[in-house]
PDB file of C-alpha atoms and ligand atoms in Angstrom:
ATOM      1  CA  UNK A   1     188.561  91.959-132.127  1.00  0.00           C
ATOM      2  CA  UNK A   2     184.872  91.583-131.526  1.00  0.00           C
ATOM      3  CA  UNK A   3     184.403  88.422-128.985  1.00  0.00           C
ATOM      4  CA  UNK A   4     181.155  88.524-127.344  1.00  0.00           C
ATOM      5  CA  UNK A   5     182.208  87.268-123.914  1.00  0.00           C
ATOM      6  CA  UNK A   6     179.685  85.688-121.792  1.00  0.00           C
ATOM      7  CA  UNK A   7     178.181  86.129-118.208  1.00  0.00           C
ATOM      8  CA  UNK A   8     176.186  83.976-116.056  1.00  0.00           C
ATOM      9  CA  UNK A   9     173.587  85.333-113.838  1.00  0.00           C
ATOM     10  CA  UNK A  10     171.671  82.990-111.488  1.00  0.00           C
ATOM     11  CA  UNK A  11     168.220  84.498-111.263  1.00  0.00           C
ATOM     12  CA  UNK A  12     164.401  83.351-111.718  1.00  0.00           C
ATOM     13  CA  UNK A  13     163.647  86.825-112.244  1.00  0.00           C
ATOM     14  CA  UNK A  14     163.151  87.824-116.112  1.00  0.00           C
ATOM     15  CA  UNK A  15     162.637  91.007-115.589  1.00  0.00           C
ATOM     16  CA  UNK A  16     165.998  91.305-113.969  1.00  0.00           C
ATOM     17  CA  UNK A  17     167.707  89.016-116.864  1.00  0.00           C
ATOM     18  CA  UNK A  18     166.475  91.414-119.577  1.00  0.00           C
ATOM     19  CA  UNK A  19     167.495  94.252-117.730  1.00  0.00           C
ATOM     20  CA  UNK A  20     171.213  92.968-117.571  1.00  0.00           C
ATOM     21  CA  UNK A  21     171.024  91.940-121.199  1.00  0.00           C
ATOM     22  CA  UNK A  22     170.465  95.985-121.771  1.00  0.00           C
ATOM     23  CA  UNK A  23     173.012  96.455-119.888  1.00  0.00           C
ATOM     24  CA  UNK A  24     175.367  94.040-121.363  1.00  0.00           C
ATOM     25  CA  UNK A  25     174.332  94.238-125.418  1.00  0.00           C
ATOM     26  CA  UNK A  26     175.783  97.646-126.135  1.00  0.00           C
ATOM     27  CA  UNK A  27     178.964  96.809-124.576  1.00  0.00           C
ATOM     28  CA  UNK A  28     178.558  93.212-126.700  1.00  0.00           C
ATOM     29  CA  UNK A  29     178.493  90.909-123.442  1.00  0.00           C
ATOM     30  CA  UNK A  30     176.245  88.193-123.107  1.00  0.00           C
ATOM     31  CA  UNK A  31     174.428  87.722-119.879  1.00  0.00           C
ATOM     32  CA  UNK A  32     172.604  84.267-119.516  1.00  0.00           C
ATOM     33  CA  UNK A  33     170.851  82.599-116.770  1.00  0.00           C
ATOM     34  CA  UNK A  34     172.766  79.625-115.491  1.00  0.00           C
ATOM     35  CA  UNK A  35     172.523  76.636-117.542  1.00  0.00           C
ATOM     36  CA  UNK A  36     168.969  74.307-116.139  1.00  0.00           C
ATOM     37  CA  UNK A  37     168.539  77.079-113.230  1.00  0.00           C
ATOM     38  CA  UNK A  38     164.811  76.319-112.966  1.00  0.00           C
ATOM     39  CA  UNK A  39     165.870  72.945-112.013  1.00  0.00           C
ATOM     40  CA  UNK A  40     168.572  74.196-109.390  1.00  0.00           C
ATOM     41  CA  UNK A  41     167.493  73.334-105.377  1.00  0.00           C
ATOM     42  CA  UNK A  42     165.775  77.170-104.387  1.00  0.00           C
ATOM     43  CA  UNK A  43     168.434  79.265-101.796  1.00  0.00           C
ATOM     44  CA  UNK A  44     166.612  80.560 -99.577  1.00  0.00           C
ATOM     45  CA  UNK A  45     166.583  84.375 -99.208  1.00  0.00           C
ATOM     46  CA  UNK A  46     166.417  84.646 -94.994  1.00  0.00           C
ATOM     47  CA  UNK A  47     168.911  87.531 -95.389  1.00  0.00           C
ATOM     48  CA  UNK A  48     168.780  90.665 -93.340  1.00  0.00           C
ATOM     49  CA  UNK A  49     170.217  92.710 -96.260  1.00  0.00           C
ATOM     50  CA  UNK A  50     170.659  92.545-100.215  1.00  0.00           C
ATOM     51  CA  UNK A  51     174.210  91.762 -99.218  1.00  0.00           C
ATOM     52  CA  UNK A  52     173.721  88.397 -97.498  1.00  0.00           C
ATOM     53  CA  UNK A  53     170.886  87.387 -99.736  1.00  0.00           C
ATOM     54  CA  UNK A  54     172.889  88.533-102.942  1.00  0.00           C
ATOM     55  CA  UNK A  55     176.238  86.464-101.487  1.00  0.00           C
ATOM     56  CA  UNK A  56     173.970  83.251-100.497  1.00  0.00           C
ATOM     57  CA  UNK A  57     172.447  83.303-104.378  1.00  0.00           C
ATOM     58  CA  UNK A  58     175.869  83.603-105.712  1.00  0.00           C
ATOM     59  CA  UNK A  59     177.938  81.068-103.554  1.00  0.00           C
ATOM     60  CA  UNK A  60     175.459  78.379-103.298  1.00  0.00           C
ATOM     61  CA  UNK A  61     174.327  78.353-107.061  1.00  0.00           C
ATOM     62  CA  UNK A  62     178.120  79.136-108.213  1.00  0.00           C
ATOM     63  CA  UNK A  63     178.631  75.160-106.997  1.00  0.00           C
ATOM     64  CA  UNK A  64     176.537  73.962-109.616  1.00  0.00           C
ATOM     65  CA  UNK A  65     179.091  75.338-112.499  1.00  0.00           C
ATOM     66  CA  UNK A  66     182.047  75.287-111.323  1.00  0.00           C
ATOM     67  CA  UNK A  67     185.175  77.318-112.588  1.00  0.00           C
ATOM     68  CA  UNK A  68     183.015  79.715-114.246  1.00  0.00           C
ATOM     69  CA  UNK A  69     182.260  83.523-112.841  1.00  0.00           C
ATOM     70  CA  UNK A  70     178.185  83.347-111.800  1.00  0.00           C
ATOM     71  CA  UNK A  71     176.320  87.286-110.709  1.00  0.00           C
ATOM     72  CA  UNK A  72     173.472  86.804-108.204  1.00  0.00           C
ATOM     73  CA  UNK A  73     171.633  90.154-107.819  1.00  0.00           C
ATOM     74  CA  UNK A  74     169.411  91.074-104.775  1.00  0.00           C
ATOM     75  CA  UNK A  75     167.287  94.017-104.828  1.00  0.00           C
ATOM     76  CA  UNK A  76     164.239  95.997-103.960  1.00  0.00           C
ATOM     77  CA  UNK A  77     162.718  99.405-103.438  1.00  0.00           C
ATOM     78  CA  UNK A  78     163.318 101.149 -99.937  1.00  0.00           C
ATOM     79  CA  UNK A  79     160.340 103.614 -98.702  1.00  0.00           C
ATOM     80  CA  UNK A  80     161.474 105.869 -96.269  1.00  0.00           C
ATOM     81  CA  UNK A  81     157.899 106.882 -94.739  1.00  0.00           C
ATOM     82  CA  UNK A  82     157.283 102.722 -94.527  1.00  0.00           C
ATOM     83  CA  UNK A  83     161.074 102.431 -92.667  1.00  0.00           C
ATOM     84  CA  UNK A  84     162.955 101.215 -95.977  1.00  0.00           C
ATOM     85  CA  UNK A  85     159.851  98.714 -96.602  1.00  0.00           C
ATOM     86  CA  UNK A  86     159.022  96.270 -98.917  1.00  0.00           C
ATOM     87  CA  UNK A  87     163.299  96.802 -98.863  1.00  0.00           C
ATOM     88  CA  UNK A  88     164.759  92.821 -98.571  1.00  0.00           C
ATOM     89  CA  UNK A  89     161.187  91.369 -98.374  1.00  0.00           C
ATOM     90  CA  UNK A  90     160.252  93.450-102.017  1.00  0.00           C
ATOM     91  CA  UNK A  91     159.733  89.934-103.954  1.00  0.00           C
ATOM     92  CA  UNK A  92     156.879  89.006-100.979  1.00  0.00           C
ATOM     93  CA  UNK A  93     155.851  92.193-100.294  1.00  0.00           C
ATOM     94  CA  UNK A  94     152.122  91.413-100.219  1.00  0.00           C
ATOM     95  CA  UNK A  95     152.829  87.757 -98.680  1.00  0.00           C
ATOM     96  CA  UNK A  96     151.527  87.625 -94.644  1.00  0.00           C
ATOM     97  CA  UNK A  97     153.709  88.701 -92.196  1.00  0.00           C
ATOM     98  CA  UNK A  98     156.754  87.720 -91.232  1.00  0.00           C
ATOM     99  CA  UNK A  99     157.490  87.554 -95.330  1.00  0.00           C
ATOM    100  CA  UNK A 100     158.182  83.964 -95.155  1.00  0.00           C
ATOM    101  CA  UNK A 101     161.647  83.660 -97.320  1.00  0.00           C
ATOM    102  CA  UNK A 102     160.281  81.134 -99.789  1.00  0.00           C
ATOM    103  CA  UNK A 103     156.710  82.766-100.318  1.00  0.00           C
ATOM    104  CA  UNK A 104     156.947  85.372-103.291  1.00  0.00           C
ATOM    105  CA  UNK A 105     154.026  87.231-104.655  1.00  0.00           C
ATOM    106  CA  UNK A 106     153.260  88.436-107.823  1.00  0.00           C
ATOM    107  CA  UNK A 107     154.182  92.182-108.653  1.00  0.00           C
ATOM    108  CA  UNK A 108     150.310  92.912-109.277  1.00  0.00           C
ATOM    109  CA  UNK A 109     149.466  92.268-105.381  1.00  0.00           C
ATOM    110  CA  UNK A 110     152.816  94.067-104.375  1.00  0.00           C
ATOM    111  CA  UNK A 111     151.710  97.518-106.673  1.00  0.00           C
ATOM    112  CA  UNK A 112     148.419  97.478-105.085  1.00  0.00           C
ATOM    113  CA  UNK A 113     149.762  97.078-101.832  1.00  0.00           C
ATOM    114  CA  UNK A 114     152.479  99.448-102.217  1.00  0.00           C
ATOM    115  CA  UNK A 115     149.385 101.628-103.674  1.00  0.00           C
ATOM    116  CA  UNK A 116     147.529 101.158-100.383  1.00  0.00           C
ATOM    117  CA  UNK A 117     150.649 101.972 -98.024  1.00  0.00           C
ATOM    118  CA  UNK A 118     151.848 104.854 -99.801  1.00  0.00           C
ATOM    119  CA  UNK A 119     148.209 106.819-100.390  1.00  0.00           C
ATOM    120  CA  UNK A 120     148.246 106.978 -96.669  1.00  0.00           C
ATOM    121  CA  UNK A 121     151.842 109.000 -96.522  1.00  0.00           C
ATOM    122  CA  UNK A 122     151.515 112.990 -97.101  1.00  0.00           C
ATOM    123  CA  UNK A 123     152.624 113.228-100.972  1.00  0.00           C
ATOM    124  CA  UNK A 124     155.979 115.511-100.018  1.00  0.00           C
ATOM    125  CA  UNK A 125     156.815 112.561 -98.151  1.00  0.00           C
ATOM    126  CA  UNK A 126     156.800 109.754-100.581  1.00  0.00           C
ATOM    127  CA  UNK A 127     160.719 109.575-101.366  1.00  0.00           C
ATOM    128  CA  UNK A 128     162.480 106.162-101.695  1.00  0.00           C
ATOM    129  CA  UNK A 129     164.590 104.459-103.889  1.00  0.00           C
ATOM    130  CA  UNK A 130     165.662 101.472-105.157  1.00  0.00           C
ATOM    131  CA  UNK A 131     169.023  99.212-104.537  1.00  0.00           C
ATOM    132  CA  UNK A 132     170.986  96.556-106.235  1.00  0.00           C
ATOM    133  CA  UNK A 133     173.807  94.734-105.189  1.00  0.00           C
ATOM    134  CA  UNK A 134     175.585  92.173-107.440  1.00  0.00           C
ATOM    135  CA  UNK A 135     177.301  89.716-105.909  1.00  0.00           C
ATOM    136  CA  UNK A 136     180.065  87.881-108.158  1.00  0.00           C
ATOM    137  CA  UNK A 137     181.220  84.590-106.974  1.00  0.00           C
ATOM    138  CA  UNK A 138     182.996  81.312-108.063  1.00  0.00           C
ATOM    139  CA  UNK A 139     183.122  77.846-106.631  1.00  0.00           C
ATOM    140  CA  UNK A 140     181.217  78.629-103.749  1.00  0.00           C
ATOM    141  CA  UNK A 141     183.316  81.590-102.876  1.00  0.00           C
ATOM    142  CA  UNK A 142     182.159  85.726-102.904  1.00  0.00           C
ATOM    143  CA  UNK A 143     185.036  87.528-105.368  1.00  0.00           C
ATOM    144  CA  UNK A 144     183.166  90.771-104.974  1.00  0.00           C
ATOM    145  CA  UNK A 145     180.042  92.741-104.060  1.00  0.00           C
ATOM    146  CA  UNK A 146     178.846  95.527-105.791  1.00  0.00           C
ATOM    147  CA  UNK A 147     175.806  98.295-105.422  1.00  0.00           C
ATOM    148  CA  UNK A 148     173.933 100.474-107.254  1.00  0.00           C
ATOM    149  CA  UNK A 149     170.690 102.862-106.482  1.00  0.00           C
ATOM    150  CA  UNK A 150     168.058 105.516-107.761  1.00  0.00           C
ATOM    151  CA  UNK A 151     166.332 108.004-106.140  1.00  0.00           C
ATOM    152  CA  UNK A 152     162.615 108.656-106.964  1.00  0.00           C
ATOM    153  CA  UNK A 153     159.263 109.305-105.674  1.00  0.00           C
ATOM    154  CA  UNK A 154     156.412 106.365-105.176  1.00  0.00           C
ATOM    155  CA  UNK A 155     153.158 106.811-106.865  1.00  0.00           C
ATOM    156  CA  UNK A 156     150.087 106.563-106.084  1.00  0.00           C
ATOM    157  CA  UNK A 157     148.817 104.758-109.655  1.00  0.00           C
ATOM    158  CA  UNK A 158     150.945 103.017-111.977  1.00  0.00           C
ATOM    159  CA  UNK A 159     152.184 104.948-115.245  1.00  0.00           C
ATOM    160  CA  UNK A 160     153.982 103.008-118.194  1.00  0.00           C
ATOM    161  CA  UNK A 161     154.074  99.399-119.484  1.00  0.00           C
ATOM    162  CA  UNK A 162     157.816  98.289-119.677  1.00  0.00           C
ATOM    163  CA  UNK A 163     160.099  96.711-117.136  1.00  0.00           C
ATOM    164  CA  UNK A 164     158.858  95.030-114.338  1.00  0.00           C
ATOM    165  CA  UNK A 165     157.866  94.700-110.135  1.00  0.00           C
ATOM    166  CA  UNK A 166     157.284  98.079-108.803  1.00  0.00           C
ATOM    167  CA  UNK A 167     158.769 100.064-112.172  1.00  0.00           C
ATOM    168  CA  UNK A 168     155.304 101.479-113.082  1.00  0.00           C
ATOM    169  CA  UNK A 169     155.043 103.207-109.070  1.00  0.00           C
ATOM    170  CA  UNK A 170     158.622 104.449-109.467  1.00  0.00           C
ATOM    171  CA  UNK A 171     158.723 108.332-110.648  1.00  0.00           C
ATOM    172  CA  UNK A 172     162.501 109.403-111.527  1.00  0.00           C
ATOM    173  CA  UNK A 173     161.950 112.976-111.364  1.00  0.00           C
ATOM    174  CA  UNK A 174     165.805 113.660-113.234  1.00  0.00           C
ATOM    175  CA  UNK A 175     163.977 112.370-116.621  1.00  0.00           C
ATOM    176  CA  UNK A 176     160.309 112.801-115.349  1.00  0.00           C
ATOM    177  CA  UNK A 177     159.451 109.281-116.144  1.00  0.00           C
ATOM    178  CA  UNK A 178     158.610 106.307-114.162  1.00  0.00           C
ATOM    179  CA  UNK A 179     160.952 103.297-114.394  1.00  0.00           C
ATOM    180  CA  UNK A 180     158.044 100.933-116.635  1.00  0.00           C
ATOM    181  CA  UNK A 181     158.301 104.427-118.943  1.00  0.00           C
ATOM    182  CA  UNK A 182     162.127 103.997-119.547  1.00  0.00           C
ATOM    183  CA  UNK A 183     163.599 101.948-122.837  1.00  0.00           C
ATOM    184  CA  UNK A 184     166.105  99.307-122.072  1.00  0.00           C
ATOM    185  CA  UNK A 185     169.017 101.768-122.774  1.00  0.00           C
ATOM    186  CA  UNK A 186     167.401 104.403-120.116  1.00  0.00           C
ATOM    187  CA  UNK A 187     167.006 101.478-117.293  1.00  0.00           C
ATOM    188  CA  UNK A 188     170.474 100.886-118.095  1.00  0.00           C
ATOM    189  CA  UNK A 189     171.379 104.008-117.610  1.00  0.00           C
ATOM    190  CA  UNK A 190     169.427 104.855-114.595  1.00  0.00           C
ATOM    191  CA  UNK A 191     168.425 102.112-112.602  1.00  0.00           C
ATOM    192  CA  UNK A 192     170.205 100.727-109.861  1.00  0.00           C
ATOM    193  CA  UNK A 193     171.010  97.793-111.772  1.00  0.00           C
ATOM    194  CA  UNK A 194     172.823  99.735-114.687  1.00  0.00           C
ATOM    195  CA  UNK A 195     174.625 101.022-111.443  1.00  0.00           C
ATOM    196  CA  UNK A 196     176.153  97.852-109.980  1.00  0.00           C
ATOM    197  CA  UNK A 197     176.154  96.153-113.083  1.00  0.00           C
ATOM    198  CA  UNK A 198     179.153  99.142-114.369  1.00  0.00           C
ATOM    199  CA  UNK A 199     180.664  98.466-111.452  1.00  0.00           C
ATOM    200  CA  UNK A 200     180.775  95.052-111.717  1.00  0.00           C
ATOM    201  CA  UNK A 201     182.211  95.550-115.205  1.00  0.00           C
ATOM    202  CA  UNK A 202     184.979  97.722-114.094  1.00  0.00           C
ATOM    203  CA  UNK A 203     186.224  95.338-111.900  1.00  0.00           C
ATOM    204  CA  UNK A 204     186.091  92.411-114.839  1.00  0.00           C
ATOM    205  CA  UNK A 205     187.927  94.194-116.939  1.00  0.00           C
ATOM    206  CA  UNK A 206     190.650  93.780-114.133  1.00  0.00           C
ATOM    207  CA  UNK A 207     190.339  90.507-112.793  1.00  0.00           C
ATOM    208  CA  UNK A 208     189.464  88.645-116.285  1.00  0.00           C
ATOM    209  CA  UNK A 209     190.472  88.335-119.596  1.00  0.00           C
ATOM    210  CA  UNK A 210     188.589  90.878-121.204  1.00  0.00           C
ATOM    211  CA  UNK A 211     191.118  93.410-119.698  1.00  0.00           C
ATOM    212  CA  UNK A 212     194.126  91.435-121.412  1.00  0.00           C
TER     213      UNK A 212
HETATM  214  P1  ITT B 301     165.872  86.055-107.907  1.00  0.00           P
HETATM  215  O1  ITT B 301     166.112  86.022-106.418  1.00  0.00           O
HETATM  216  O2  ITT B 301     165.639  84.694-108.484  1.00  0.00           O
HETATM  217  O3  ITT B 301     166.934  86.822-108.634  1.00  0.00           O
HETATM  218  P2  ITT B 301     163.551  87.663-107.157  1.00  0.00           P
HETATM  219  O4  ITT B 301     162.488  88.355-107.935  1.00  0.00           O
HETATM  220  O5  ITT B 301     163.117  86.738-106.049  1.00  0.00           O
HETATM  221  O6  ITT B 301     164.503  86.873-108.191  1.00  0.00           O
HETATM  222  P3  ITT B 301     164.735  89.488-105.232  1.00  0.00           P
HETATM  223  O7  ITT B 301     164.575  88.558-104.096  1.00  0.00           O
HETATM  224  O8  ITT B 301     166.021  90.255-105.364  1.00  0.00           O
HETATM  225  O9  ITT B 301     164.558  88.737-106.621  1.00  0.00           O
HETATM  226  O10 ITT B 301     163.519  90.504-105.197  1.00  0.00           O
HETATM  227  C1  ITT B 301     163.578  91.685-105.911  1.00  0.00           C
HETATM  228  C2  ITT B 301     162.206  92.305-105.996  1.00  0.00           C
HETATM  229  O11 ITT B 301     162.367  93.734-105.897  1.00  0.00           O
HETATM  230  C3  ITT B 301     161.573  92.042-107.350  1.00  0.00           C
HETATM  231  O12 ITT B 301     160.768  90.896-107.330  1.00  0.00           O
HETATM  232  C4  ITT B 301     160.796  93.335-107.590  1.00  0.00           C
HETATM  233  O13 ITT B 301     159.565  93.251-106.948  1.00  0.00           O
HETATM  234  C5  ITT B 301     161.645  94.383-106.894  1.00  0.00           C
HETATM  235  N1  ITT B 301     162.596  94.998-107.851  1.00  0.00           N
HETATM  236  C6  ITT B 301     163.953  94.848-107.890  1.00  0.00           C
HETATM  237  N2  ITT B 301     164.482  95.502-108.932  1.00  0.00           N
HETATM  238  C7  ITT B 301     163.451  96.060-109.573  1.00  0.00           C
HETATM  239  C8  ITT B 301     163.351  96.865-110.732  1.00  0.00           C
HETATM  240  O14 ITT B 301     164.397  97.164-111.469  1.00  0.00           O
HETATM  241  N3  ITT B 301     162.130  97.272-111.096  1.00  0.00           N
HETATM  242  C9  ITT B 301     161.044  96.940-110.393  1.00  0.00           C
HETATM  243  N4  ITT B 301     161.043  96.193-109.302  1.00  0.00           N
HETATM  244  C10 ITT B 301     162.242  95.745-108.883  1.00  0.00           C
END
C-alpha cells in the first residue's frame, strides 16, 4: 500500500521546510507547514537551549490544530572557539546584544558576521557543529524530543549555493563539501536535521499508524 501520510511542521523557516521535505519524499511522507502559520501569534524563542525553544514552538502552536501530531525544530550552529556561539541565538546572530528573542536577522548579516568572528580564531581551531532537536507535540503537550548533529569546520568565505543560513560557512570534511554544496538527499543524509528527523521517524512508526 502506498499512502503518503502527512506531517505538520510549525516553522517560518523555508529553508528548514525544504530540508524536511528531503527528508520525508524518499520515504513518501509529506511534511507541511501548519495550515495559515504566517498568521499564527509569534512564540517567542527566550529559551536557554534548542530544547525549551523547540518544546515552546511545538506546544504553543500544537493548540491551534488540535488532535493532530505538529514537529517544531530549533537549531543552530555551535562554535567552540566563540563558546558554542551564534548556538540558540543563530536566527539573530548579527542582531545587538542581548539577541532580543523576537529580532531575527537575515542569514547575509549572520555569514558576514560569523566571517568576521571566525577570521580572528587560529584556522586548527575553527571546529563546531551544528544541532537540531525536533520536538513532537499534540494539544499543547511535548510527546517527544529528539536531536541530531554534524561536525565540521567554519569557513572563512562562503562556498556553494544550496540550502540555507550558515550552510555555505559549514565545511563537512567526511564528504569535503560545505553544507550549501550538498543535494537535498546529502543534507538528508548528513545534516543534523536528517539526524533528528530519523529519529523522529523511528519513534512514529511506534506510536502511530504507520507502524500498524
Ligand atoms: P522557526 O523558529 O520559525 O522554525 P528560525 O529560522 O527562527 O525558524 P531557529 O530559531 O531554530 O529557526 O534558528 C535557526 C537558525 O540556525 C537558522 O535561522 C539558521 O541561521 C541556523 N541554521 C539552523 N539549521 C541550519 C542549517 O541546516 N543550515 C544552515 N543554517 C542553519
Amino acid at each position: 500500500m502506498n499512502v503518503m501520510q502527512r506531517i505538520l511542521i510549525a516553522t517560518s523557516n523555508p529553508g528548514k521546510l525544504r530540508d524536511l521535505q528531503g527528508a520525508a519524499r524518499p520515504l513518501g511522507l509529506q511534511v507541511e507547514c501548519i495550515p495559515n502559520f504566517a498568521n499564527l501569534p509569534l512564540v517567542v524563542e527566550d529559551g536557554q537551549t534548542f530544547e525549551e525553544n523547540a518544546r515552546k514552538k511545538a506546544e504553543e502552536y500544537s493548540l491551534h490544530v488540535r488532535g493532530e501530531v505538529v514537529l517544531a525544530d530549533d537549531s543552530g550552529l555551535e562554535v567552540d572557539a566563540l563558546r558554542g556561539e551564534p548556538g540558540v541565538h543563530s536566527a539573530r546572530y548579527a542582531a545587538d546584544e542581548p539577541h532580543l528573542a523576537d529580532a531575527n536577522t537575515d542569514d547575509e548579516a549572520n555569514n558576514a558576521k560569523l566571517i568576521r568572528e571566525i577570521k580572528k580564531i587560529p584556522p586548527e581551531k575553527r571546529t563546531g557543529r551544528f544541532v537540531c532537536v525536533i520536538v513532537a507535540a499534540q494539544d499543547g503537550k511535548t510527546l517527544a524530543t529528539f536531536r541530531g548533529k554534524a561536525e565540521g569546520v567554519i569557513l572563512e568565505g562562503p562556498r556553494g549555493t544550496n540550502g540555507f543560513g550558515y550552510d555555505p560557512l559549514f565545511y563537512f570534511p567526511q564528504i569535503d563539501k560545505t553544507f550549501a554544496e550538498l543535494s537535498a538527499e546529502e543534507k538528508a543524509k548528513y545534516s543534523h536535521r536528517g539526524a533528528a528527523f530519523r529519529e523522529f521517524l523511528a519513534w512514529y512508526r511506534v506510536n502511530s499508524a504507520l507502524g500498524n
